[in-house]
mmCIF file of C-alpha atoms in Angstrom:
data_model
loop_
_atom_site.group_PDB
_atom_site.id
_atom_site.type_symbol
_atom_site.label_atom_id
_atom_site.label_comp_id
_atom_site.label_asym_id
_atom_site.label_seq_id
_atom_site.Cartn_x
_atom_site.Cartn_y
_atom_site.Cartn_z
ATOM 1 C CA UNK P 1 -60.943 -13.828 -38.199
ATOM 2 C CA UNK P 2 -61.801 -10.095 -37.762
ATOM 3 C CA UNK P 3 -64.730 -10.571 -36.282
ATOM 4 C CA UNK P 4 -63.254 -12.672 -33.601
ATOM 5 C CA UNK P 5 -60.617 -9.839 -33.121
ATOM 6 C CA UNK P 6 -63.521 -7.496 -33.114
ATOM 7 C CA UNK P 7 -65.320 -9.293 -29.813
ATOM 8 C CA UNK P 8 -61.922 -9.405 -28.159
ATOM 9 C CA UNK P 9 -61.263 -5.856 -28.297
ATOM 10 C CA UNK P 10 -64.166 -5.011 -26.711
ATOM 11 C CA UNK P 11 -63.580 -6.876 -23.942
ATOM 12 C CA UNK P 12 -59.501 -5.832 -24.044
ATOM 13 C CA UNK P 13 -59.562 -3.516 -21.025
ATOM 14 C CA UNK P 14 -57.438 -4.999 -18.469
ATOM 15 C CA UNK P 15 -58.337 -8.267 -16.667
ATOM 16 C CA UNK P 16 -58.012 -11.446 -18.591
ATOM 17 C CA UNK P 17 -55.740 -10.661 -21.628
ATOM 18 C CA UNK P 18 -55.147 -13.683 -22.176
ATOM 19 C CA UNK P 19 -56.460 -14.136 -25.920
ATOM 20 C CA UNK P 20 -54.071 -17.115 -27.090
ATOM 21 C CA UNK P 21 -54.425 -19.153 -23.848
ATOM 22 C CA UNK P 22 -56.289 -22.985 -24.034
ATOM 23 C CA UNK P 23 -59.547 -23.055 -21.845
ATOM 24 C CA UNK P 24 -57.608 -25.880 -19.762
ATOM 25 C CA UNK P 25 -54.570 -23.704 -19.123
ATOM 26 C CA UNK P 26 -57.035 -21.166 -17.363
ATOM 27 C CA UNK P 27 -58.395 -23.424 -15.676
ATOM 28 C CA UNK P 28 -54.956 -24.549 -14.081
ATOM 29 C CA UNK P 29 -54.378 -21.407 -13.797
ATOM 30 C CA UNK P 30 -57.065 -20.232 -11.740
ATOM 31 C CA UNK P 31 -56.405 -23.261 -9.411
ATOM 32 C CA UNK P 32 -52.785 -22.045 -8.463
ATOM 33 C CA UNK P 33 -53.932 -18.679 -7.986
ATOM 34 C CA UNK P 34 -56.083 -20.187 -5.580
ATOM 35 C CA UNK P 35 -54.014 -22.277 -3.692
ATOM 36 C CA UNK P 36 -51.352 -18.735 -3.197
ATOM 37 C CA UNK P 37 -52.794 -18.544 0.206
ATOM 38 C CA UNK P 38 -49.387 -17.199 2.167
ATOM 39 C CA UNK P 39 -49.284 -14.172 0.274
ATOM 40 C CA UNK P 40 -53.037 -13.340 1.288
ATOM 41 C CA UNK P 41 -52.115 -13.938 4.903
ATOM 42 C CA UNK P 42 -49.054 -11.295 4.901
ATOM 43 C CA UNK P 43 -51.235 -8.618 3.048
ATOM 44 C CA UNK P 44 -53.373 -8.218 6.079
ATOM 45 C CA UNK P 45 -51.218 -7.292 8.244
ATOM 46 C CA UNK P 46 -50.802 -3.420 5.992
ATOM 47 C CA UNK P 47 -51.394 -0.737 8.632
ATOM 48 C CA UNK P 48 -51.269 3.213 8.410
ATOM 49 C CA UNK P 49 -47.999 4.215 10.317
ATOM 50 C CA UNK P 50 -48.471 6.799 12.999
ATOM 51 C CA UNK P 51 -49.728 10.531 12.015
ATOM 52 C CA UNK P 52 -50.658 8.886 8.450
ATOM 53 C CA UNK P 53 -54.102 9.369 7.046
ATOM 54 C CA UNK P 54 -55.987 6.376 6.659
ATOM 55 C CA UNK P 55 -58.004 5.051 3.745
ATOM 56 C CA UNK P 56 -61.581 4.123 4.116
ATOM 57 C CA UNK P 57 -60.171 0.415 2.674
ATOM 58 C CA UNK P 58 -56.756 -1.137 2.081
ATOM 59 C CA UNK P 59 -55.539 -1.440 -1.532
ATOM 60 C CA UNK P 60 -52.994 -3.702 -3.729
ATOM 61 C CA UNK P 61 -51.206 -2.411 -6.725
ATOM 62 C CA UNK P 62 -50.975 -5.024 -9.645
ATOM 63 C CA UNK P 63 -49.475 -5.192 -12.728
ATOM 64 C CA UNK P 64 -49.971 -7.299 -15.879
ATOM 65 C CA UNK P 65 -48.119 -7.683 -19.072
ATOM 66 C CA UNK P 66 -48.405 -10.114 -22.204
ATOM 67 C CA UNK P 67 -45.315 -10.902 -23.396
ATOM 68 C CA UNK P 68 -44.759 -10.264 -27.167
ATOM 69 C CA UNK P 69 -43.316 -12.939 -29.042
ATOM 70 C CA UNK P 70 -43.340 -15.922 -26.576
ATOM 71 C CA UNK P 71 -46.531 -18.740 -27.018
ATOM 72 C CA UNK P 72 -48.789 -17.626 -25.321
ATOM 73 C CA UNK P 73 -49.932 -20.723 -24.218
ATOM 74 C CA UNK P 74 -46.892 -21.399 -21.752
ATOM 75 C CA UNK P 75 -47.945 -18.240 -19.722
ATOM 76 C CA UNK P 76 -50.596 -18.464 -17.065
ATOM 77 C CA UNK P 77 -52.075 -15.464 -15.795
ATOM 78 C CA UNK P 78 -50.911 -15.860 -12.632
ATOM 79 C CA UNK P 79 -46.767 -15.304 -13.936
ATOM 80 C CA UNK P 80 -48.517 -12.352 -15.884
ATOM 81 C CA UNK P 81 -50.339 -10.675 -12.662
ATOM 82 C CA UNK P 82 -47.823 -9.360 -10.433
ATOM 83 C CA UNK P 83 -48.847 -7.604 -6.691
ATOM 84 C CA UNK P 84 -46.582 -4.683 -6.313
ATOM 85 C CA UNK P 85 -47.899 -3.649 -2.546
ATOM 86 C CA UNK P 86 -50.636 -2.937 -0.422
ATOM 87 C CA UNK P 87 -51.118 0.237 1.414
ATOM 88 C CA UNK P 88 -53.872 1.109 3.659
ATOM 89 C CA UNK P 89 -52.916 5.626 4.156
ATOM 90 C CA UNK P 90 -52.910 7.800 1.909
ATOM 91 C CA UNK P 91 -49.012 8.427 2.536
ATOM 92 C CA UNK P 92 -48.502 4.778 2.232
ATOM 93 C CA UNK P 93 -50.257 5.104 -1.217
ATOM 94 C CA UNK P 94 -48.107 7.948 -2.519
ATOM 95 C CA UNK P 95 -44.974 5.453 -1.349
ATOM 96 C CA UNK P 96 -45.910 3.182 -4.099
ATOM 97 C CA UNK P 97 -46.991 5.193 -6.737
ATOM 98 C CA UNK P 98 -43.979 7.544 -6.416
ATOM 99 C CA UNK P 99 -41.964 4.395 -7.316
ATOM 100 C CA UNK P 100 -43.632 3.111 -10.140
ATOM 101 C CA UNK P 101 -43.865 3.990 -13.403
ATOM 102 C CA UNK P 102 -46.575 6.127 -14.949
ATOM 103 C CA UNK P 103 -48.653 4.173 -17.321
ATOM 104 C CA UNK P 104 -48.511 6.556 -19.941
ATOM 105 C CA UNK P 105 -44.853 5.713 -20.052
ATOM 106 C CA UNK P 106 -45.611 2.361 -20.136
ATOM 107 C CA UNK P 107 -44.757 0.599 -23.154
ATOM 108 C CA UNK P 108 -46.171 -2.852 -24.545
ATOM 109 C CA UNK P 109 -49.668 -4.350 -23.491
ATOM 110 C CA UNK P 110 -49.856 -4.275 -19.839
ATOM 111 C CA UNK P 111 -52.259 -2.615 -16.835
ATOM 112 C CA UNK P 112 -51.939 -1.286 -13.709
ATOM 113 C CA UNK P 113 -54.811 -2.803 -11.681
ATOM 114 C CA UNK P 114 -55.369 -0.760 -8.099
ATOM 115 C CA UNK P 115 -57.744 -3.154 -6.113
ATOM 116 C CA UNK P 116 -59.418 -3.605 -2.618
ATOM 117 C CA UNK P 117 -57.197 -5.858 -0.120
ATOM 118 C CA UNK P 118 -58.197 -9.018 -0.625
ATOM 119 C CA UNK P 119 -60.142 -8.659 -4.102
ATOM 120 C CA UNK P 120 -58.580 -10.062 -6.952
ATOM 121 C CA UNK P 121 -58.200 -8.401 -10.477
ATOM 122 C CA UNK P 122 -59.988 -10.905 -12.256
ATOM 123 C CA UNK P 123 -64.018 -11.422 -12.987
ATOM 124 C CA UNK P 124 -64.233 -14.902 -10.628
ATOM 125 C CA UNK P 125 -63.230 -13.619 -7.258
ATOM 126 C CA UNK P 126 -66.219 -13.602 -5.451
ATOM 127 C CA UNK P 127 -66.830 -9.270 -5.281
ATOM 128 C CA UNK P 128 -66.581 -9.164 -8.857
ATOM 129 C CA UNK P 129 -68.576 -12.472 -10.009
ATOM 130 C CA UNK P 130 -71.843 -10.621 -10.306
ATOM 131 C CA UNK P 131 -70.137 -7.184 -11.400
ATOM 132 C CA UNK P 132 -69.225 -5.314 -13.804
ATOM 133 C CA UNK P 133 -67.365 -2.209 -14.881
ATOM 134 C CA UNK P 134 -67.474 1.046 -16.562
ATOM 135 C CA UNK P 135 -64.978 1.133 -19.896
ATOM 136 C CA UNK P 136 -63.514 4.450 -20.754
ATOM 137 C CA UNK P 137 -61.391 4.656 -24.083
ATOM 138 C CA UNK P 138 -58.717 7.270 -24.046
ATOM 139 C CA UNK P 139 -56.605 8.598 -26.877
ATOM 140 C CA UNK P 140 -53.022 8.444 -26.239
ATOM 141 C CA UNK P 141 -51.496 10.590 -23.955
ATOM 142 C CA UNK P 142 -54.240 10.855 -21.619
ATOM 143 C CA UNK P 143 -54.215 8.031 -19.661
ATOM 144 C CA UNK P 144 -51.341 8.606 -16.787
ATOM 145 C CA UNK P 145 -53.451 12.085 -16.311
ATOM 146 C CA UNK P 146 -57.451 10.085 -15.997
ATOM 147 C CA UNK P 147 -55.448 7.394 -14.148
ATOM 148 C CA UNK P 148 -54.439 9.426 -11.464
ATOM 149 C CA UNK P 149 -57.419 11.002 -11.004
ATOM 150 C CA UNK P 150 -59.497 7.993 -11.399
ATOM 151 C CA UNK P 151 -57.619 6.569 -8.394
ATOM 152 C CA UNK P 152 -57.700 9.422 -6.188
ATOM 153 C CA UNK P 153 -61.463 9.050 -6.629
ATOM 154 C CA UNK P 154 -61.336 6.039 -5.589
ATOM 155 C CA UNK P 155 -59.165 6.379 -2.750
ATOM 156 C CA UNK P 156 -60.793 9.352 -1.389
ATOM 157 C CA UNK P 157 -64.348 7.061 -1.656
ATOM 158 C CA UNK P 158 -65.374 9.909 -3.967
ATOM 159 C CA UNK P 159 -67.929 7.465 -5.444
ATOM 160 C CA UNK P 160 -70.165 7.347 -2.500
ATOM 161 C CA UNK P 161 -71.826 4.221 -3.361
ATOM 162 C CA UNK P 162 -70.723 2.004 -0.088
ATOM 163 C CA UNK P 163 -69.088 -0.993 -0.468
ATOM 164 C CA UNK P 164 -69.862 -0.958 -4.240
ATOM 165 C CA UNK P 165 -66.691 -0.101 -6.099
ATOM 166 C CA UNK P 166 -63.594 -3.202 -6.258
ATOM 167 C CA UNK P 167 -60.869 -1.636 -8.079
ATOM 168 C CA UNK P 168 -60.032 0.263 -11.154
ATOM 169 C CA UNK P 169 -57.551 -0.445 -14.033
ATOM 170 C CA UNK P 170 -55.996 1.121 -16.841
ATOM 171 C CA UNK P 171 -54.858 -0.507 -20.087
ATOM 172 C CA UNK P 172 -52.179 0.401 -22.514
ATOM 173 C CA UNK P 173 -52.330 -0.919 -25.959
ATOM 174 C CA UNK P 174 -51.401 -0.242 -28.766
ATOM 175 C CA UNK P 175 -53.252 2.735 -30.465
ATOM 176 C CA UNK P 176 -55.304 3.406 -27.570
ATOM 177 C CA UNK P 177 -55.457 3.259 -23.609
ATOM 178 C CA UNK P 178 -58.519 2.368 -21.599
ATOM 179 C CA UNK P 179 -59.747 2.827 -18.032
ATOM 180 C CA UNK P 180 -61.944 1.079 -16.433
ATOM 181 C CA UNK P 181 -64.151 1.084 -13.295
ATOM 182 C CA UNK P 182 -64.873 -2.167 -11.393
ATOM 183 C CA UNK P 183 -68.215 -2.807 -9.370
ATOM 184 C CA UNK P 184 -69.767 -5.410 -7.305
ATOM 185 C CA UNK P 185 -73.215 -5.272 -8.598
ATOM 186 C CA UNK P 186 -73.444 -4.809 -12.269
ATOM 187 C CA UNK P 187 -77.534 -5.138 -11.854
ATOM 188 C CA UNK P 188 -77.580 -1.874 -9.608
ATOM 189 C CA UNK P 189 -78.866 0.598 -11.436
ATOM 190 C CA UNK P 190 -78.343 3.484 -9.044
ATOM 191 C CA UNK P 191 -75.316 2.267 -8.517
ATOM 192 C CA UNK P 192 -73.620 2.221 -11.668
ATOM 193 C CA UNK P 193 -75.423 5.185 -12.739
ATOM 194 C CA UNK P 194 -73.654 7.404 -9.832
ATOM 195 C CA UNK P 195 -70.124 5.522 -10.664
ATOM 196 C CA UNK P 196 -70.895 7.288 -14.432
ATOM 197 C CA UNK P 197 -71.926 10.501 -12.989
ATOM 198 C CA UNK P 198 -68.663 10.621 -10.520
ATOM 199 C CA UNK P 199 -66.958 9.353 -13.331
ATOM 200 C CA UNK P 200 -67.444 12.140 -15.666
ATOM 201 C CA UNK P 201 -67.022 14.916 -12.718
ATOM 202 C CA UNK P 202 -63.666 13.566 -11.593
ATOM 203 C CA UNK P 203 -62.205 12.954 -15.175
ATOM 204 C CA UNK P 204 -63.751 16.167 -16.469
ATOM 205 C CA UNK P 205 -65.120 14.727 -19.609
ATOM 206 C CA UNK P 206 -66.919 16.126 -21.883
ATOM 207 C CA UNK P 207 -70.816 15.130 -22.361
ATOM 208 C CA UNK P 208 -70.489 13.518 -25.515
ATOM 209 C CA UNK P 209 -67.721 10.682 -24.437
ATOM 210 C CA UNK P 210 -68.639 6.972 -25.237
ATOM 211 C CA UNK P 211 -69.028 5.434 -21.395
ATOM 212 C CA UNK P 212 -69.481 1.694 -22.077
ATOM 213 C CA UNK P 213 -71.030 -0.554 -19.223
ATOM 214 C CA UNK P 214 -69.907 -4.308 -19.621
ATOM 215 C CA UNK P 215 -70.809 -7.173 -17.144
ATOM 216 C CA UNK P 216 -68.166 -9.373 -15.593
ATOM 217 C CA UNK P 217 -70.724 -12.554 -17.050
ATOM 218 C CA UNK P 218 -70.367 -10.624 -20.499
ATOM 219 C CA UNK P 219 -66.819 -10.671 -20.545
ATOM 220 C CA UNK P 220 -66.701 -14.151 -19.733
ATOM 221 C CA UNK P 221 -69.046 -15.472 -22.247
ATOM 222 C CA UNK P 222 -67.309 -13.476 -25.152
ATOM 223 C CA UNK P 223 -64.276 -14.870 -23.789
ATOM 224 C CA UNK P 224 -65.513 -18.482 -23.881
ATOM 225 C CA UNK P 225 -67.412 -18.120 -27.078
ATOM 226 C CA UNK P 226 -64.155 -17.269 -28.549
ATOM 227 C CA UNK P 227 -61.621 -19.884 -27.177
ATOM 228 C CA UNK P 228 -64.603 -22.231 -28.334
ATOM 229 C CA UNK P 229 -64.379 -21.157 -31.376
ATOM 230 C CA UNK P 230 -60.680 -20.794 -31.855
ATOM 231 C CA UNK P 231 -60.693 -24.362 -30.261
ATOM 232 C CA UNK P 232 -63.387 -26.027 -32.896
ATOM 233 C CA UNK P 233 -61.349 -24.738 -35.446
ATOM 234 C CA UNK P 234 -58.506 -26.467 -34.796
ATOM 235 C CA UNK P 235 -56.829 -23.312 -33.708
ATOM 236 C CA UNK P 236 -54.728 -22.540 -30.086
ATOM 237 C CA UNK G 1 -113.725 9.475 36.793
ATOM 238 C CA UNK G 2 -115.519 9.696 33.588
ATOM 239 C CA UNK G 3 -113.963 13.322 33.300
ATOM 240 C CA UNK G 4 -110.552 11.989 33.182
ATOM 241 C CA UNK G 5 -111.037 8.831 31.410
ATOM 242 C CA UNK G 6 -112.573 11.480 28.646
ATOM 243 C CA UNK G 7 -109.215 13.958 29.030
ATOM 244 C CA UNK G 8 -106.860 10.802 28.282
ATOM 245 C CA UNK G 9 -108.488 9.785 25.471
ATOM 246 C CA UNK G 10 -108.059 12.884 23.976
ATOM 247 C CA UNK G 11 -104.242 13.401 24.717
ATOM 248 C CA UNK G 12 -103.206 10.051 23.680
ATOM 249 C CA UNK G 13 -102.516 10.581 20.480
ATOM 250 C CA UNK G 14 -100.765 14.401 20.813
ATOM 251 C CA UNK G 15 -98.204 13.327 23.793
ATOM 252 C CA UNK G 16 -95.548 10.796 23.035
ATOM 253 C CA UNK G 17 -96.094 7.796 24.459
ATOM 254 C CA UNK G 18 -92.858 6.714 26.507
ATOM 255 C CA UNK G 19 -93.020 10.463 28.084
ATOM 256 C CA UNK G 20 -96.551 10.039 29.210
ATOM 257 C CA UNK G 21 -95.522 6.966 30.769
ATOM 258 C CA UNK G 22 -92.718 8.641 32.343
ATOM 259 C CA UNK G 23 -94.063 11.791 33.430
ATOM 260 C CA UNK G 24 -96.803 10.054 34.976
ATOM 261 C CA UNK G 25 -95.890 9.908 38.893
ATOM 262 C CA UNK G 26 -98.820 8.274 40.598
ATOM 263 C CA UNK G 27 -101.700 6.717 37.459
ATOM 264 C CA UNK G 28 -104.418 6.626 38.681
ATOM 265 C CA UNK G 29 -107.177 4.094 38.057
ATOM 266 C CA UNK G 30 -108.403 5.340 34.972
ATOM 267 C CA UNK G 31 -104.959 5.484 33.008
ATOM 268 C CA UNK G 32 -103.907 1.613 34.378
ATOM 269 C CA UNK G 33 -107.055 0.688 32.517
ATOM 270 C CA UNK G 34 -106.183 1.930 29.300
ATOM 271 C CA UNK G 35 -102.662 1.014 29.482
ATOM 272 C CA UNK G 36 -102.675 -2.739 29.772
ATOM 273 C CA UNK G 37 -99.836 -3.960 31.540
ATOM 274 C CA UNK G 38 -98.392 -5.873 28.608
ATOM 275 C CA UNK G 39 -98.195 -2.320 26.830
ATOM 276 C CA UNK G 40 -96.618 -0.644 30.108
ATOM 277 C CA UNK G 41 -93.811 -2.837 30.357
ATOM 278 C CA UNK G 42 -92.553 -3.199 27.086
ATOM 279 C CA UNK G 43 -91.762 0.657 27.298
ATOM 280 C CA UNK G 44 -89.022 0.201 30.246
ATOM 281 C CA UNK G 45 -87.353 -2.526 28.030
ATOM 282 C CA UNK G 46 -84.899 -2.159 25.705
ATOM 283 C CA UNK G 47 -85.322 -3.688 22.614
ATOM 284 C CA UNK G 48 -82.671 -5.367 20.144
ATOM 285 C CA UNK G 49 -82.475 -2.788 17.503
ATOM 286 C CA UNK G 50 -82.658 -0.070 20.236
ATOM 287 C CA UNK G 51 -79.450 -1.759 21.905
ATOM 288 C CA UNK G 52 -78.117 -1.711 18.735
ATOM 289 C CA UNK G 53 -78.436 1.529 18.434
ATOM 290 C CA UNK G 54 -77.588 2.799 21.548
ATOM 291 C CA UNK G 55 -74.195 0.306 20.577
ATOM 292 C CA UNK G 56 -73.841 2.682 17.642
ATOM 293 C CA UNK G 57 -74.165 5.906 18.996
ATOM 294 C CA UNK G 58 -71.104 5.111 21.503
ATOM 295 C CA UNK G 59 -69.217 4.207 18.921
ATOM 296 C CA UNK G 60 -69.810 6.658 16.983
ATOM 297 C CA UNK G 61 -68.587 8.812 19.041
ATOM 298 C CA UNK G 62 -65.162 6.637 20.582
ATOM 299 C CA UNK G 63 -63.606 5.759 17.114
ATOM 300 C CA UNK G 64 -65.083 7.258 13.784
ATOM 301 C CA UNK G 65 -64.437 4.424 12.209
ATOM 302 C CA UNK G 66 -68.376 4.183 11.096
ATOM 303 C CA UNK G 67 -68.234 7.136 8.949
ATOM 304 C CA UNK G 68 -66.649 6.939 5.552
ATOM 305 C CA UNK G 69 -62.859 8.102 5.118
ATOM 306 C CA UNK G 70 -62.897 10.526 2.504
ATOM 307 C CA UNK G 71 -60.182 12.881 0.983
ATOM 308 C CA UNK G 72 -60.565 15.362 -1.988
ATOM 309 C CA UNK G 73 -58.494 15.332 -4.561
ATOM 310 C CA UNK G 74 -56.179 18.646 -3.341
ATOM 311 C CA UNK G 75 -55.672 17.082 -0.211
ATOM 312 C CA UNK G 76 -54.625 13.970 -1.631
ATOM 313 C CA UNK G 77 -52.281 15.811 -4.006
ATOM 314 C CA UNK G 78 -51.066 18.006 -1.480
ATOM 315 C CA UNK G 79 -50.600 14.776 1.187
ATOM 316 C CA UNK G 80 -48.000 13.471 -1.740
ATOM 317 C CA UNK G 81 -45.459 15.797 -0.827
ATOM 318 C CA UNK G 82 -44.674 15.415 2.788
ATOM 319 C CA UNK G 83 -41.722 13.374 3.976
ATOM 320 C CA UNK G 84 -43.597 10.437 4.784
ATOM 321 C CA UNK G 85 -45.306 10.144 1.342
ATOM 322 C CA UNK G 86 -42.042 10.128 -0.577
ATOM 323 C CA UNK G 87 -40.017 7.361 1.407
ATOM 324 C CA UNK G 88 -38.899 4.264 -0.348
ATOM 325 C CA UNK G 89 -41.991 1.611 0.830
ATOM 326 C CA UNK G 90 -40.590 -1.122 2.769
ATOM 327 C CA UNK G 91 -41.599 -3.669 0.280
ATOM 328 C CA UNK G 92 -40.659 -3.325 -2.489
ATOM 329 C CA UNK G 93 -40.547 -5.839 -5.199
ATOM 330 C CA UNK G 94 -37.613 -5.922 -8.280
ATOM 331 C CA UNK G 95 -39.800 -5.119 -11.179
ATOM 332 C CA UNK G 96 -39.033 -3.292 -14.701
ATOM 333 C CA UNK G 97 -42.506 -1.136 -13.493
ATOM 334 C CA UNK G 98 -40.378 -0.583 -10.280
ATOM 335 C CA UNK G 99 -38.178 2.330 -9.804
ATOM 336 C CA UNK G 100 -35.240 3.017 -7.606
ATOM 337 C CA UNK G 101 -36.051 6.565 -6.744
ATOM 338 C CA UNK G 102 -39.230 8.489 -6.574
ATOM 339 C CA UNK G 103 -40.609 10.428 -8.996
ATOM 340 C CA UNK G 104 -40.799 13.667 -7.215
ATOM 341 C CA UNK G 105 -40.761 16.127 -10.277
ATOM 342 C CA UNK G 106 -43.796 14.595 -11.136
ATOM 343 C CA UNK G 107 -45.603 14.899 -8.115
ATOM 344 C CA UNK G 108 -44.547 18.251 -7.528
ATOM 345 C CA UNK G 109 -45.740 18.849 -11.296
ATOM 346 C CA UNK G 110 -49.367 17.371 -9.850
ATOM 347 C CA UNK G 111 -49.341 20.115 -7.248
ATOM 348 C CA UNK G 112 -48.983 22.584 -9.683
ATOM 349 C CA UNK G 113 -51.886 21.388 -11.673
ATOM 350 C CA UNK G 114 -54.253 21.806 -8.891
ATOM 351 C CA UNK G 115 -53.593 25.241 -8.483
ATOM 352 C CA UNK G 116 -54.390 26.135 -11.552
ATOM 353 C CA UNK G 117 -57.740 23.759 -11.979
ATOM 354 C CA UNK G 118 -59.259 26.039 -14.262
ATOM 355 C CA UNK G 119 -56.427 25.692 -16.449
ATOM 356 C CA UNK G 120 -56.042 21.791 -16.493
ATOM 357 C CA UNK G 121 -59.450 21.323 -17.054
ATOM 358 C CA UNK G 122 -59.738 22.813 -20.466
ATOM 359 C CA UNK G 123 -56.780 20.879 -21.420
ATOM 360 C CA UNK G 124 -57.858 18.265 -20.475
ATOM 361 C CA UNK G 125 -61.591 18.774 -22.278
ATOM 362 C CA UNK G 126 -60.293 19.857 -25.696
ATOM 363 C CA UNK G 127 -57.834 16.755 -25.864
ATOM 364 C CA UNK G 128 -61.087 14.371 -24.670
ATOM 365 C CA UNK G 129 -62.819 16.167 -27.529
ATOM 366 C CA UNK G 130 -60.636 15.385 -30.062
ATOM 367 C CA UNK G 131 -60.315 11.918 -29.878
ATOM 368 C CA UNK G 132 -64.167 10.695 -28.647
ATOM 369 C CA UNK G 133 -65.472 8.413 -31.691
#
């Protein structure tokens, strides 16, 4: 049982927290997130208002949350994953976060997941399906502070690795929060060696901090090799 | 003849070749013959990634869009605290992550942080220190 609990936590940094949830609920699941087409549509339409600064790209704020208590089964990941807004200035951005809560006041297991228009916070969308992403652990206390500046980063294409980075997200459990990076091409070296280099400039960490690089097809297969497991055991 | 037929075999490789084309007014014999007229012609056309190019140039220079939009972290921070940046967005939705008004203590707080980078930096660094396993 730990061990299982072991592989999970590796991977627990903000997409698919889904740990209780039946292979065949994601896949329905992933389906009707599919299908949500309308909401795409509207999104597009984001603009920077006159005398704003624009943004290299357009962003959407998410948020996630597992619900304590309930089965976990009866939630899809799609009535977990929540857009808050898209922006596409930098005045436009401040809008949004200005109105929502810091994650280090968060409370519970949830994320704050600040992706490109269009890309979706989860490891199948087509940018992310061959990616991967840096994982930061932070003590607690730290994270609304690396958040922020992880985003402005981001925003201000601080990364300078073209059309590379997806989104970033940050996690609050329960003894710990994590950050995390997303790219589009976890086999690009350069690439994900410059996201670590930015990475440590714009959070100011120290040399010796534990930077973990995990693959989107990683994550997946830990993910499957434990539902398979729970599953053959008669477990759910 | 042979004189000249000697100099432009000798300048050929020190000029560029589209000026020598150009510069040259009236060729004479000699320099028709070592320019065959497949090679002459293809230097008065345009080719595809030249057009492109050309393409690129102009709009490089009409909308900036091809260069990347970047902002530093100051201005960003700085950005937060005009009137546009602290309106309610339009779109809102009801959400417990959702609030009513704006932080603005807390953005203002930001402000002050970059003004003291030095500062925030160690602060940062000695609580990273403690807690890296």
């Amino acid at each position: 049982m730990n061990n299982k609990f072991d592989a999970l936590k590796d991977d627990d940094s903000g997409d698919h927290d889904q740990d209780n949830v039946s292979p065949k609920d994601c896949e329905k699941e992933k389906s009707e997130d599919e299908e949500k087409d309308p909401n795409t549509a509207k999104k597009k339409t984001v603009v920077p208002g006159a005398g704003e600064h624009p943004l290299q790209y357009n962003y959407t704020f998410w948020y996630s949350r597992r619900t304590p208590g309930r089965p976990a089964s009866s939630q899809s990941y799609e009535q977990n994953i929540k857009q808050i807004g898209s922006f596409a200035s930098v005045e436009q951005f401040w809008r949004f976060y200005s109105h929502m809560i810091r994650p280090g006041d968060l409370t519970g297991h949830s994320d704050f997941h600040l992706f490109k228009e269009g890309i979706k916070p989860m490891w199948e969308d087509d940018a992310n399906k061959s990616g991967g992403k840096w994982i930061i652990r932070l003590r607690k206390g730290l994270a609304s502070r690396c958040w922020e500046n992880l985003i402005l980063a981001m925003l201000g294409e601080q990364f300078m690795v073209g059309e590379e980075i997806c989104g970033a997200v940050v996690s609050v459990r329960f003894q710990e929060d994590i950050i995390s990076i997303w790219n589009k091409t976890a086999s690009d070296q350069a690439t994900t060696a410059r996201i670590r280099d930015t990475l440590r400039r714009v959070l100011n960490l120290p040399p010796n901090t534990i930077m973990e690089y995990k693959t989107h097809t990683d994550s997946i297969k830990a993910w499957e090799d434990f539902h398979g497991l729970v599953n053959a055991s008669g477990g759910r | 003849m042979e004189v000249s037929r000697r100099r432009m075999r000798h300048l050929e490789p020190a000029r560029p070749l589209r000026r020598l084309n150009a510069e040259q007014d009236q060729p004479s014999y000699a320099d028709l013959e070592s320019f065959p007229p497949s090679q002459c012609s293809s230097f008065n056309r345009i080719e595809v990634e030249e057009f492109y190019e050309i393409l690129q140039l102009h709009s490089k220079t009409f909308a900036t869009k091809k260069e990347r939009i970047s902002y530093s972290r100051e201005f960003l921070l700085q950005a937060a605290s005009s009137p546009m940046a602290r309106r309610r967005p339009d779109f809102l939705p009801e959400h417990p992550v959702v609030l009513n008004k704006a932080r603005v203590q807390d953005v203002r707080r930001l402000i002050l942080c970059t003004t003291s980078p030095g500062k925030e930096d160690l602060s940062v660094q000695e609580s990273e220190k403690n807690f890296t396993r």
